[in-house]
Coordinates of C-alpha atoms and ligand atoms in Angstrom, one line a residue:
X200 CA 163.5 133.2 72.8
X201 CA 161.3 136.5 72.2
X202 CA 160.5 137.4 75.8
X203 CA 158.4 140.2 74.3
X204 CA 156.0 137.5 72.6
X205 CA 155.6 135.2 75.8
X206 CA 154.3 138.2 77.5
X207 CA 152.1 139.4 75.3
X208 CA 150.8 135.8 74.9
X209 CA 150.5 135.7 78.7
X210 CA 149.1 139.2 78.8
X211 CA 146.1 138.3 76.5
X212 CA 147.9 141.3 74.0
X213 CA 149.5 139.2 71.2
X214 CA 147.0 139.6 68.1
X215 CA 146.1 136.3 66.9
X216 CA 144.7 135.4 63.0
X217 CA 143.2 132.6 62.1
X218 CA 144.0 131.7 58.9
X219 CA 140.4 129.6 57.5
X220 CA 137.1 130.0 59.3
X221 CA 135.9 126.5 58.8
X222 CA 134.4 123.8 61.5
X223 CA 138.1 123.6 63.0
X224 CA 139.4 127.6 62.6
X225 CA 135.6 129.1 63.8
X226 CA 135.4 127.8 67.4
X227 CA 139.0 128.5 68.0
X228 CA 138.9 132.0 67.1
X229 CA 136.2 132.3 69.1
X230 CA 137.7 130.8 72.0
X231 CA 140.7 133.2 71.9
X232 CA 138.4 135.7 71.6
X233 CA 136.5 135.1 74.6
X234 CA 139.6 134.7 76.6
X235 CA 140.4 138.4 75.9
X236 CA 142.6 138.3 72.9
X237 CA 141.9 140.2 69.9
X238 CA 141.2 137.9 67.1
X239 CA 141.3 138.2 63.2
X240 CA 139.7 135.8 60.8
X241 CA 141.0 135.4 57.5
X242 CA 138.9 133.4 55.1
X243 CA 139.0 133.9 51.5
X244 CA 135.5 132.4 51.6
X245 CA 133.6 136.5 50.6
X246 CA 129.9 134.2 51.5
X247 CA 131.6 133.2 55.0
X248 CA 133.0 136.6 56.5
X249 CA 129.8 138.1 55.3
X250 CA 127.6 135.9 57.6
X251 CA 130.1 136.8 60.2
X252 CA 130.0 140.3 59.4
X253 CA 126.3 140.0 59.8
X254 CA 126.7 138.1 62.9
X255 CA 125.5 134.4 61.6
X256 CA 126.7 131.6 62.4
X257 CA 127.0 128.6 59.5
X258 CA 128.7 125.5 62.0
X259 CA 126.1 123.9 64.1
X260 CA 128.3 123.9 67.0
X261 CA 128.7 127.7 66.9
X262 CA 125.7 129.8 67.9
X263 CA 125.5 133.0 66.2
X264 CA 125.1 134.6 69.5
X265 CA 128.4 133.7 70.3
X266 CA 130.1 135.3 67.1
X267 CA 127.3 138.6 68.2
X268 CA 129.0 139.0 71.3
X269 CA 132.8 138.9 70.4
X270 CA 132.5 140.9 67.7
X271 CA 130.7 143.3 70.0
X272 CA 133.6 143.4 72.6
X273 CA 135.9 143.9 69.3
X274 CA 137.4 141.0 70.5
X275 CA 136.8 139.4 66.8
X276 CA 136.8 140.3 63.5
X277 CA 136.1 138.6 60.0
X278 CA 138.1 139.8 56.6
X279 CA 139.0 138.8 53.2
X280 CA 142.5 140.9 53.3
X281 CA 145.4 139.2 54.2
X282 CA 147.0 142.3 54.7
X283 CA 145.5 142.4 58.4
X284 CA 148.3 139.3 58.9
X285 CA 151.1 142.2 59.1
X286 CA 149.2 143.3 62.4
X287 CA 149.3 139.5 63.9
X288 CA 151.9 138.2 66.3
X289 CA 150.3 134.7 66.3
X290 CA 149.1 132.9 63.5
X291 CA 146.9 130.0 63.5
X292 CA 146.5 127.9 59.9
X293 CA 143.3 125.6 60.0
X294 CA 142.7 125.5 55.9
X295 CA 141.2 122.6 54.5
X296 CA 143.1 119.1 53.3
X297 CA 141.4 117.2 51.0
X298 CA 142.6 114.4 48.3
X299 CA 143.1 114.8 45.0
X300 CA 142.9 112.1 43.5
X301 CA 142.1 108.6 45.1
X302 CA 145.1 108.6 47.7
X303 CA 146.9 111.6 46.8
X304 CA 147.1 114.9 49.3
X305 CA 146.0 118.3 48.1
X306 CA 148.4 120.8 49.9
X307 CA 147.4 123.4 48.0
X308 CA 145.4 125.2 50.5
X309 CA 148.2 124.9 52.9
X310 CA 150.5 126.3 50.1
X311 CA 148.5 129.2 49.4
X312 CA 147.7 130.8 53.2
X313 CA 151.6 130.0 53.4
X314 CA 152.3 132.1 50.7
X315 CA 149.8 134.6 52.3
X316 CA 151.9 134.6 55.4
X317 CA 155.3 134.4 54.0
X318 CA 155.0 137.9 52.3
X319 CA 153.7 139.7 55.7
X320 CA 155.8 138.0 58.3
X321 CA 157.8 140.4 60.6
X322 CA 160.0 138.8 63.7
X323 CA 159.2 137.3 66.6
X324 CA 156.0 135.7 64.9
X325 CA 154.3 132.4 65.9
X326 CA 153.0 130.2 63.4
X327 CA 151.0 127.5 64.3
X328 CA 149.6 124.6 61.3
X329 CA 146.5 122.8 62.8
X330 CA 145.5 121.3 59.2
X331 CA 146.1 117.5 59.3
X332 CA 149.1 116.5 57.1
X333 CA 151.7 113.9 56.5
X334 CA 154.4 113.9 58.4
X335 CA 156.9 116.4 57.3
X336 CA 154.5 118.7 55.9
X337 CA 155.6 121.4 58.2
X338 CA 159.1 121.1 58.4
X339 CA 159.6 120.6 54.7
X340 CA 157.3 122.3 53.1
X341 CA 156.2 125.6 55.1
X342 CA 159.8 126.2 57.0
X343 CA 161.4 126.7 53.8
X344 CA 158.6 128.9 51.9
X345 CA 158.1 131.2 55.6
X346 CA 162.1 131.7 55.3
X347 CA 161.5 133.1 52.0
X348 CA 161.0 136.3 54.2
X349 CA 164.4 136.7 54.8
X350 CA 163.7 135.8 58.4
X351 CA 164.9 132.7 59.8
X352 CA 162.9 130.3 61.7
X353 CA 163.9 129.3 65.5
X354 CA 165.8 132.3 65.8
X355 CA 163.5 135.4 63.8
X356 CA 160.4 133.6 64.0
X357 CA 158.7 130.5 65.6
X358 CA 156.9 127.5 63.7
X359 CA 154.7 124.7 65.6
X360 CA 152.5 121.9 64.5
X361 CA 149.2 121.5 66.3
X362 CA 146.7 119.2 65.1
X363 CA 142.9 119.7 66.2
X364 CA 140.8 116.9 67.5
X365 CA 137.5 118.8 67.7
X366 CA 134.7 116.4 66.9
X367 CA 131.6 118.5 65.6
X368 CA 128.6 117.5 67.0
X369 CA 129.9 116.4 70.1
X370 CA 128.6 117.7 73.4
X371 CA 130.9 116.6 75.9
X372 CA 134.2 118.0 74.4
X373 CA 134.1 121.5 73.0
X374 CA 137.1 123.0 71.2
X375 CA 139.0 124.0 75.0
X376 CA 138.0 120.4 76.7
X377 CA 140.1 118.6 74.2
X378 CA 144.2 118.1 75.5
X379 CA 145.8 119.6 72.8
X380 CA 149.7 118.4 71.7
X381 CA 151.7 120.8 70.2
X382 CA 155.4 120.1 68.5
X383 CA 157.9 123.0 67.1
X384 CA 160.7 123.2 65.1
X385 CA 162.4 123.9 68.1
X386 CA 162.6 123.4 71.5
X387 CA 161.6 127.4 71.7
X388 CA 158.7 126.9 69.5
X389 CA 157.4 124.3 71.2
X390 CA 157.6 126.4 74.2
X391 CA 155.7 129.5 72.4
X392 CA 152.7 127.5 71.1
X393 CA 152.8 125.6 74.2
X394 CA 152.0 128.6 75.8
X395 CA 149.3 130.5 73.9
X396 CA 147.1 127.2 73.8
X397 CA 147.5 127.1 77.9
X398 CA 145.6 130.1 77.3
X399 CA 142.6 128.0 76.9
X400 CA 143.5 125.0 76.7
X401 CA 143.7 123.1 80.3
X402 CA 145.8 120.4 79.4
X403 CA 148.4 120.9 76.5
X404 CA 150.5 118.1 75.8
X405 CA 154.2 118.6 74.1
X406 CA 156.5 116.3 72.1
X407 CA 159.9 116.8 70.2
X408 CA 159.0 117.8 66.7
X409 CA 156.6 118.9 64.4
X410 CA 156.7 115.6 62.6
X411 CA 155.9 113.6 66.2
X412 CA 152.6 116.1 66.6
X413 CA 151.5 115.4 63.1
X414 CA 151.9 111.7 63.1
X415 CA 150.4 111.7 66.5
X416 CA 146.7 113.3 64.7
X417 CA 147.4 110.6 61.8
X418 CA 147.9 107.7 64.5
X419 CA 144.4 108.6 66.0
X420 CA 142.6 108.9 62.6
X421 CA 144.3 105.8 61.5
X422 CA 143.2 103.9 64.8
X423 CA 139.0 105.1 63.9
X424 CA 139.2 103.9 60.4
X425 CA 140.6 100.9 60.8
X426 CA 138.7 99.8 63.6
X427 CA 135.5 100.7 61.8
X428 CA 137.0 98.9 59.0
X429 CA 137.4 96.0 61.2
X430 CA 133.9 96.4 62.6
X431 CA 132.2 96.5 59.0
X432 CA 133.6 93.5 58.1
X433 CA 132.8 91.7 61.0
X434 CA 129.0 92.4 60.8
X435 CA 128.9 91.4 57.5
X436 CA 130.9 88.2 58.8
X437 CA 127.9 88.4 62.0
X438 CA 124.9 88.5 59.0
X439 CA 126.3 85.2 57.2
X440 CA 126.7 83.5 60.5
X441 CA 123.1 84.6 61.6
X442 CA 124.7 86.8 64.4
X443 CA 123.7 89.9 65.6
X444 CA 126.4 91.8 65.6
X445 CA 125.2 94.9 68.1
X446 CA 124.3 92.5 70.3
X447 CA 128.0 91.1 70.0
X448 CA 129.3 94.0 70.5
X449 CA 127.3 95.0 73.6
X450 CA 128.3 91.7 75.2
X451 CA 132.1 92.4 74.4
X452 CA 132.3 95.9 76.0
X453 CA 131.1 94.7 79.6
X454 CA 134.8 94.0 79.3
X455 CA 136.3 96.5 81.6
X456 CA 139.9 96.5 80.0
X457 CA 141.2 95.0 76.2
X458 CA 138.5 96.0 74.2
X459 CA 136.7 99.5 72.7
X460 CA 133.5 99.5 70.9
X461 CA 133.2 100.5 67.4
X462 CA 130.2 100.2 65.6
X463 CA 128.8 99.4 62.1
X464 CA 127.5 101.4 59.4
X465 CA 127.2 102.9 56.0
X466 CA 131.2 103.7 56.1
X467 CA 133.0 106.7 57.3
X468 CA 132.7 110.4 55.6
X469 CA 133.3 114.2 57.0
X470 CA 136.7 115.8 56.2
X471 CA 138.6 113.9 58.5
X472 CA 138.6 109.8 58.6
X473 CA 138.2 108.8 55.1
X474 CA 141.0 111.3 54.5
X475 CA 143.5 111.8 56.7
X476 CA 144.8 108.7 57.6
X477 CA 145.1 108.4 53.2
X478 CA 148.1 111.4 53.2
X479 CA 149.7 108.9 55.7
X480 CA 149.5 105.7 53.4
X481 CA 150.4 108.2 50.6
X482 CA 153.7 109.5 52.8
X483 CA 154.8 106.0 53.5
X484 CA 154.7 105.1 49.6
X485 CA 157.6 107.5 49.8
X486 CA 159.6 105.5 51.9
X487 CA 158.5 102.0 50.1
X488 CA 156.4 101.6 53.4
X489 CA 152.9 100.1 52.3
X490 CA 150.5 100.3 54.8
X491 CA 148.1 97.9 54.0
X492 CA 145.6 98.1 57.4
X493 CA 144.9 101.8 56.2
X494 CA 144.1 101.0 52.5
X495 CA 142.0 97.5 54.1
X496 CA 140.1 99.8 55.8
X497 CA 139.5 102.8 53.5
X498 CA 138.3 100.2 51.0
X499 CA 136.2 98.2 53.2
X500 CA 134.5 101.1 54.4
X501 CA 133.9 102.4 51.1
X502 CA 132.3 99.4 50.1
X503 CA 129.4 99.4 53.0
X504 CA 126.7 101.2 50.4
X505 CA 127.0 98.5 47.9
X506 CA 126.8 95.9 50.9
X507 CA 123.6 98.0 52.0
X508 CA 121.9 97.8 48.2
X509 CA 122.6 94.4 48.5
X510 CA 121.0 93.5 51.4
X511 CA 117.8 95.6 50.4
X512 CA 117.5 93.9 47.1
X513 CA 116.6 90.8 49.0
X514 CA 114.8 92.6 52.0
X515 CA 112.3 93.8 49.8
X516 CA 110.1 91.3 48.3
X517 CA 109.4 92.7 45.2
X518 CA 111.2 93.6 41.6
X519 CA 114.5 95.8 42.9
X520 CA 113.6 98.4 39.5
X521 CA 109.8 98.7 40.6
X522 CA 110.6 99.5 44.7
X523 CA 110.6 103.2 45.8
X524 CA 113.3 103.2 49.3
X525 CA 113.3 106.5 51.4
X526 CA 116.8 106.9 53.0
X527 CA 116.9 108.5 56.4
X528 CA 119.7 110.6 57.3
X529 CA 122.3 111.9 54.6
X530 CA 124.8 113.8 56.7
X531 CA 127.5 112.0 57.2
X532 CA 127.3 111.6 60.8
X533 CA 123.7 112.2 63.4
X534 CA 123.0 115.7 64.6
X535 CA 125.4 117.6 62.6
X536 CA 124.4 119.1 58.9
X537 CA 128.0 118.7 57.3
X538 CA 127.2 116.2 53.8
X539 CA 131.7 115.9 53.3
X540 CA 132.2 112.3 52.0
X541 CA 129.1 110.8 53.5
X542 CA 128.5 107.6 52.7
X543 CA 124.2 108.3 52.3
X544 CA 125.9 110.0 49.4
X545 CA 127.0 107.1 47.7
X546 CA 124.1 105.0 49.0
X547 CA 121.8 107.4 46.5
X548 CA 123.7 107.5 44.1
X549 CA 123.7 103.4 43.6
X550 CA 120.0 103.2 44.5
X551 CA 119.1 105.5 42.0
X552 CA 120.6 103.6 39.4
X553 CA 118.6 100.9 39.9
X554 CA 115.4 101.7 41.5
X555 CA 113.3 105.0 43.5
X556 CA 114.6 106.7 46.2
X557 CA 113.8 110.0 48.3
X558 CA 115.2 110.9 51.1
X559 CA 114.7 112.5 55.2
X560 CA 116.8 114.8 57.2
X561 CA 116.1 117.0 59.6
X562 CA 119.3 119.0 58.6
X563 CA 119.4 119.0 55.1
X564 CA 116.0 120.1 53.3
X565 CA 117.3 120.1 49.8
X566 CA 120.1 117.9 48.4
X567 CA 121.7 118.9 45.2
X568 CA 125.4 117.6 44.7
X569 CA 126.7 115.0 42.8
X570 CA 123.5 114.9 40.2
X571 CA 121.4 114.6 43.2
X572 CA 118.3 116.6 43.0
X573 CA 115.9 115.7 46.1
X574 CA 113.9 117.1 48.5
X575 CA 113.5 116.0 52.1
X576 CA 110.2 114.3 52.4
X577 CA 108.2 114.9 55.6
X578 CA 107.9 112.6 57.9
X579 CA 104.2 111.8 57.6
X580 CA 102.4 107.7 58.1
X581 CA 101.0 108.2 54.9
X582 CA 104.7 109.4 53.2
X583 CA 106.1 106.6 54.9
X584 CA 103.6 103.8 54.0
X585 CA 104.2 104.9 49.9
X586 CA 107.9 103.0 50.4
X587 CA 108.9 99.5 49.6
X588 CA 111.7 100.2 52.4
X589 CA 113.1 102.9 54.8
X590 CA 116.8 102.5 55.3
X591 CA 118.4 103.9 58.7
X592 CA 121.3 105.6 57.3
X593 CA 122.0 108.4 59.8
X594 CA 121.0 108.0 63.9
X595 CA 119.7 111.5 63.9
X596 CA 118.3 112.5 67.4
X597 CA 115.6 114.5 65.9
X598 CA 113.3 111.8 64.3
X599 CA 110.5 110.3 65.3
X600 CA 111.6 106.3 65.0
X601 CA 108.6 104.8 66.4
X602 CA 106.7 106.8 63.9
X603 CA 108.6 105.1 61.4
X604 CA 108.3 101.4 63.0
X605 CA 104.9 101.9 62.7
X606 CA 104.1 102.9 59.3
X607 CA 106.9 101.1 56.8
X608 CA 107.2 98.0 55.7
X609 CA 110.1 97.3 56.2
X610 CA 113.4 99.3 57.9
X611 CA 116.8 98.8 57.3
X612 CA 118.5 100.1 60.4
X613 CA 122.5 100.0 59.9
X614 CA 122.5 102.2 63.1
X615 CA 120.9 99.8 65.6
X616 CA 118.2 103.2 67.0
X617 CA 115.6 100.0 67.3
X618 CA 118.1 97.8 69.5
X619 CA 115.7 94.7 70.5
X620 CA 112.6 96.5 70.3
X621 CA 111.8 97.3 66.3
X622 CA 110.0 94.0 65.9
X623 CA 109.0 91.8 62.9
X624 CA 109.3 94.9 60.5
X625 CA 113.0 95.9 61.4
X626 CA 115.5 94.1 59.8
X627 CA 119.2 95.4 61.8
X628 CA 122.5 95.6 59.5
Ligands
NAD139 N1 136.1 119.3 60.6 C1 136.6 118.5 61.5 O1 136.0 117.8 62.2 C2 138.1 118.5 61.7 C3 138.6 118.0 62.9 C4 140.0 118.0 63.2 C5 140.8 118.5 62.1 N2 140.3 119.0 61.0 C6 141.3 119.4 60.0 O2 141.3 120.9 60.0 C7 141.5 121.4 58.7 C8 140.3 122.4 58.4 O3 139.1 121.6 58.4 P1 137.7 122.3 58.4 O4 136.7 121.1 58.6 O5 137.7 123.4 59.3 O6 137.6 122.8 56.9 P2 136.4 123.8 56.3 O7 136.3 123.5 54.9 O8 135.2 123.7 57.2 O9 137.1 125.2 56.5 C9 138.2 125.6 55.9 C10 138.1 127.1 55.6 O10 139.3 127.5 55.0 C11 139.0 128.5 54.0 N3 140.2 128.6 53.1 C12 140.6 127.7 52.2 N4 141.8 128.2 51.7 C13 142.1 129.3 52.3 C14 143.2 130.2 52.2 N5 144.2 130.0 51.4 N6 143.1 131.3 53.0 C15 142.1 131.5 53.8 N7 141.1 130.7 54.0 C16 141.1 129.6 53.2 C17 137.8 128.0 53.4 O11 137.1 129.0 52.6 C18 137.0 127.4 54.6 O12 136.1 128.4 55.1 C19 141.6 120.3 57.8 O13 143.0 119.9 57.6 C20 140.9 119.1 58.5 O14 141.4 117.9 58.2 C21 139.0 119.0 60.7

């Protein structure tokens, strides 16, 4: 093993790039950076270094005070040229991984910062994937392409598999709070990015391959989308019954072992549940594995807006074509202003072919995507008496519910912010 990289790792000297300065590859620069290390952000993104270059933050979770003072210490640095990777002795890949088609992974982001790698690499390098994969995606895919170099991985160079479990939005459990589990090629490269995460990271969790690390981020994703699968369907099982299904689910928790909560709503969006747990169905095809809780789920979950329509054709009392419905919240979870696969999405998109809507966020003033071309509409009495119905889509912290109570006609809450106490006019998912 390359004693001369374990001590600059312990030594806060080994130069670290982030490959991808997105919601994952942001806060974790920065947390190397404030530990001490000098840190290089890679992005091919021109719109994205240039707010960091002008000190500006664009993730909620990152103040721009924060990138201000790193890049003040020189402790971080934002650049389009991937020649600065020559420099690096670590390098951390957080590059996005959507779907292509319905199902299908798109690796080619992976591929390509790879390929950017693969033609700079010098010995004794760590390379760490933290982009969320199928299982094998490291071994198989970058292993061979990095070796391309000539150099040979496990002895030359080191390769890990890291996957990251930050949740943006989330108060309680920045980027350095969260255990992190790491896996390498070999038992040395498990040792190597075991170590540089210790370096802010309090509790780092190892297992015996890169495969095990990324099943383990597919195993957690799988377990939320399935469980909020599970939970859609039972409150639409809880409406026809006459149940109230928040209530049900408040009752079940006082359960102090065997059961966690998971709660309603429009469906799941954001980069991470409606697609990850998808590259692990698609994986499986491969080995005529069919995992049908995954493909239950994702289409259960997907079928919550058209549930929601449904229910507000026959909550308003009036022709569906001649109501006007404000939607609140189109992010696609509260307090964060990321619009990735949220379900609000597709909620507009169905309501508008059939009858008026506008919409509220306290994130998002305009909307333009997906032939969507609204403005957020304050949140006035008299704005919110004009609708035939306001539908809860989003919990967001930031509005003024009561406000709301008061002045509609009628709410659809799917999020339950009324609990017992929204009265004759609130009508609960
Ligand atoms: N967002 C989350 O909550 C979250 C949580 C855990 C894991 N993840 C996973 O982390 C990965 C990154 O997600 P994200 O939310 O940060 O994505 P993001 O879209 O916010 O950021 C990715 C960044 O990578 C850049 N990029 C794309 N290709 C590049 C390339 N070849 N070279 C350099 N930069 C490139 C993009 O311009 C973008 O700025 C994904 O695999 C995702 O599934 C995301």
């Amino acid at each position: 093993m390359s004693t001369k990289l374990k001590n600059k790792i312990v030594n806060k000297k080994a130069g670290i790039a982030v490959i991808g300065l997105g919601y994952v590859g942001l806060p974790l620069a920065l947390a190397f950076a404030q530990k001490g290390f000098k840190v290089t952000g890679i992005d091919t993104d021109e719109q994205r270094v240039g707010r960091i270059k002008n000190l500006e933050s664009y993730i909620t979770d990152v103040p721009s005070s924060l990138i201000a003072r790193m890049v003040g210490r020189k402790n971080f640095e934002a650049t389009t040229d991937f020649d600065l990777l020559r420099q690096a002795d670590v390098v951390i890949i957080c590059v996005p991984t959507p779907l292509k088609r319905k199902y299908t992974p798109d690796i080619s982001y992976i591929v390509s910062a790879v390929k950017s790698i693969a033609g700079r690499m010098h010995k004794d390098m760590l390379i760490v994937l933290e982009s969320t994969t199928y299982p094998g995606t490291t071994e198989e895919l970058i292993k061979p392409q990095l070796e391309k170099s000539g150099l040979k991985a496990g002895r030359d160079f080191y390769v890990a598999f890291s996957p990251e479990r930050i949740d943006p939005g989330n108060k309680n459990f920045s980027v350095t709070e969260i255990p992190k589990v790491v896996g390498g090629l070999t038992p040395q490269c498990t040792f190597l990015s075991g170590l540089l995460y210790s370096q802010i990271i309090k509790q780092v969790h190892r297992v015996s391959s890169c495969k095990s690390a990324e099943m383990t981020k597919l195993l957690e994703n799988s377990f939320r989308i399935v469980n909020i699968g599970w939970i859609n369907e039972i409150a639409q099982m809880c409406h026809a019954l006459g149940v109230d299904v928040w209530e049900v689910i408040d009752a079940a928790k006082t359960k102090p072992f065997g059961f966690m909560p998971f709660y309603p709503g429009l469906g799941v969006g954001g980069h991470c549940i409606p697609e990850d747990p998808l590259y692990l169905y698609w994986k499986a095809k491969h080995y005529d594995f069919n995992c049908k809780f995954i493909k239950l789920a994702a289409d259960t979950n997907s079928a919550m807006p058209s549930y929601a329509v449904g229910r507000l054709k026959k909550i308003i009392r009036k022709p569906f074509k001649s109501a006007r419905v404000l939607v609140l919240g189109v992010t696609y979870k509260k307090d964060i202003k990321d619009l990735r696969k949220s379900p609000s999405i597709r909620l507009i998109e169905l309501l508008k072919k059939e009858t008026g809507v506008d919409y509220h966020d306290p994130f998002i003033p305009y909307l333009k995507i997906d032939g969507i071309d609204l403005k957020s509409v304050a949140l006035t009495p008299a704005n919110v008496k004009a609708y035939d119905a306001v539908i809860v889509a989003v919990d967001h912290s930031a509005v003024n519910y009561d406000l709301i109570r008061k002045n509609a006609r009628v709410v659809f809450d799917t999020r339950n912010v009324y609990q017992d106490k929204g009265g004759d006019r609130v009508v609960k998912l």
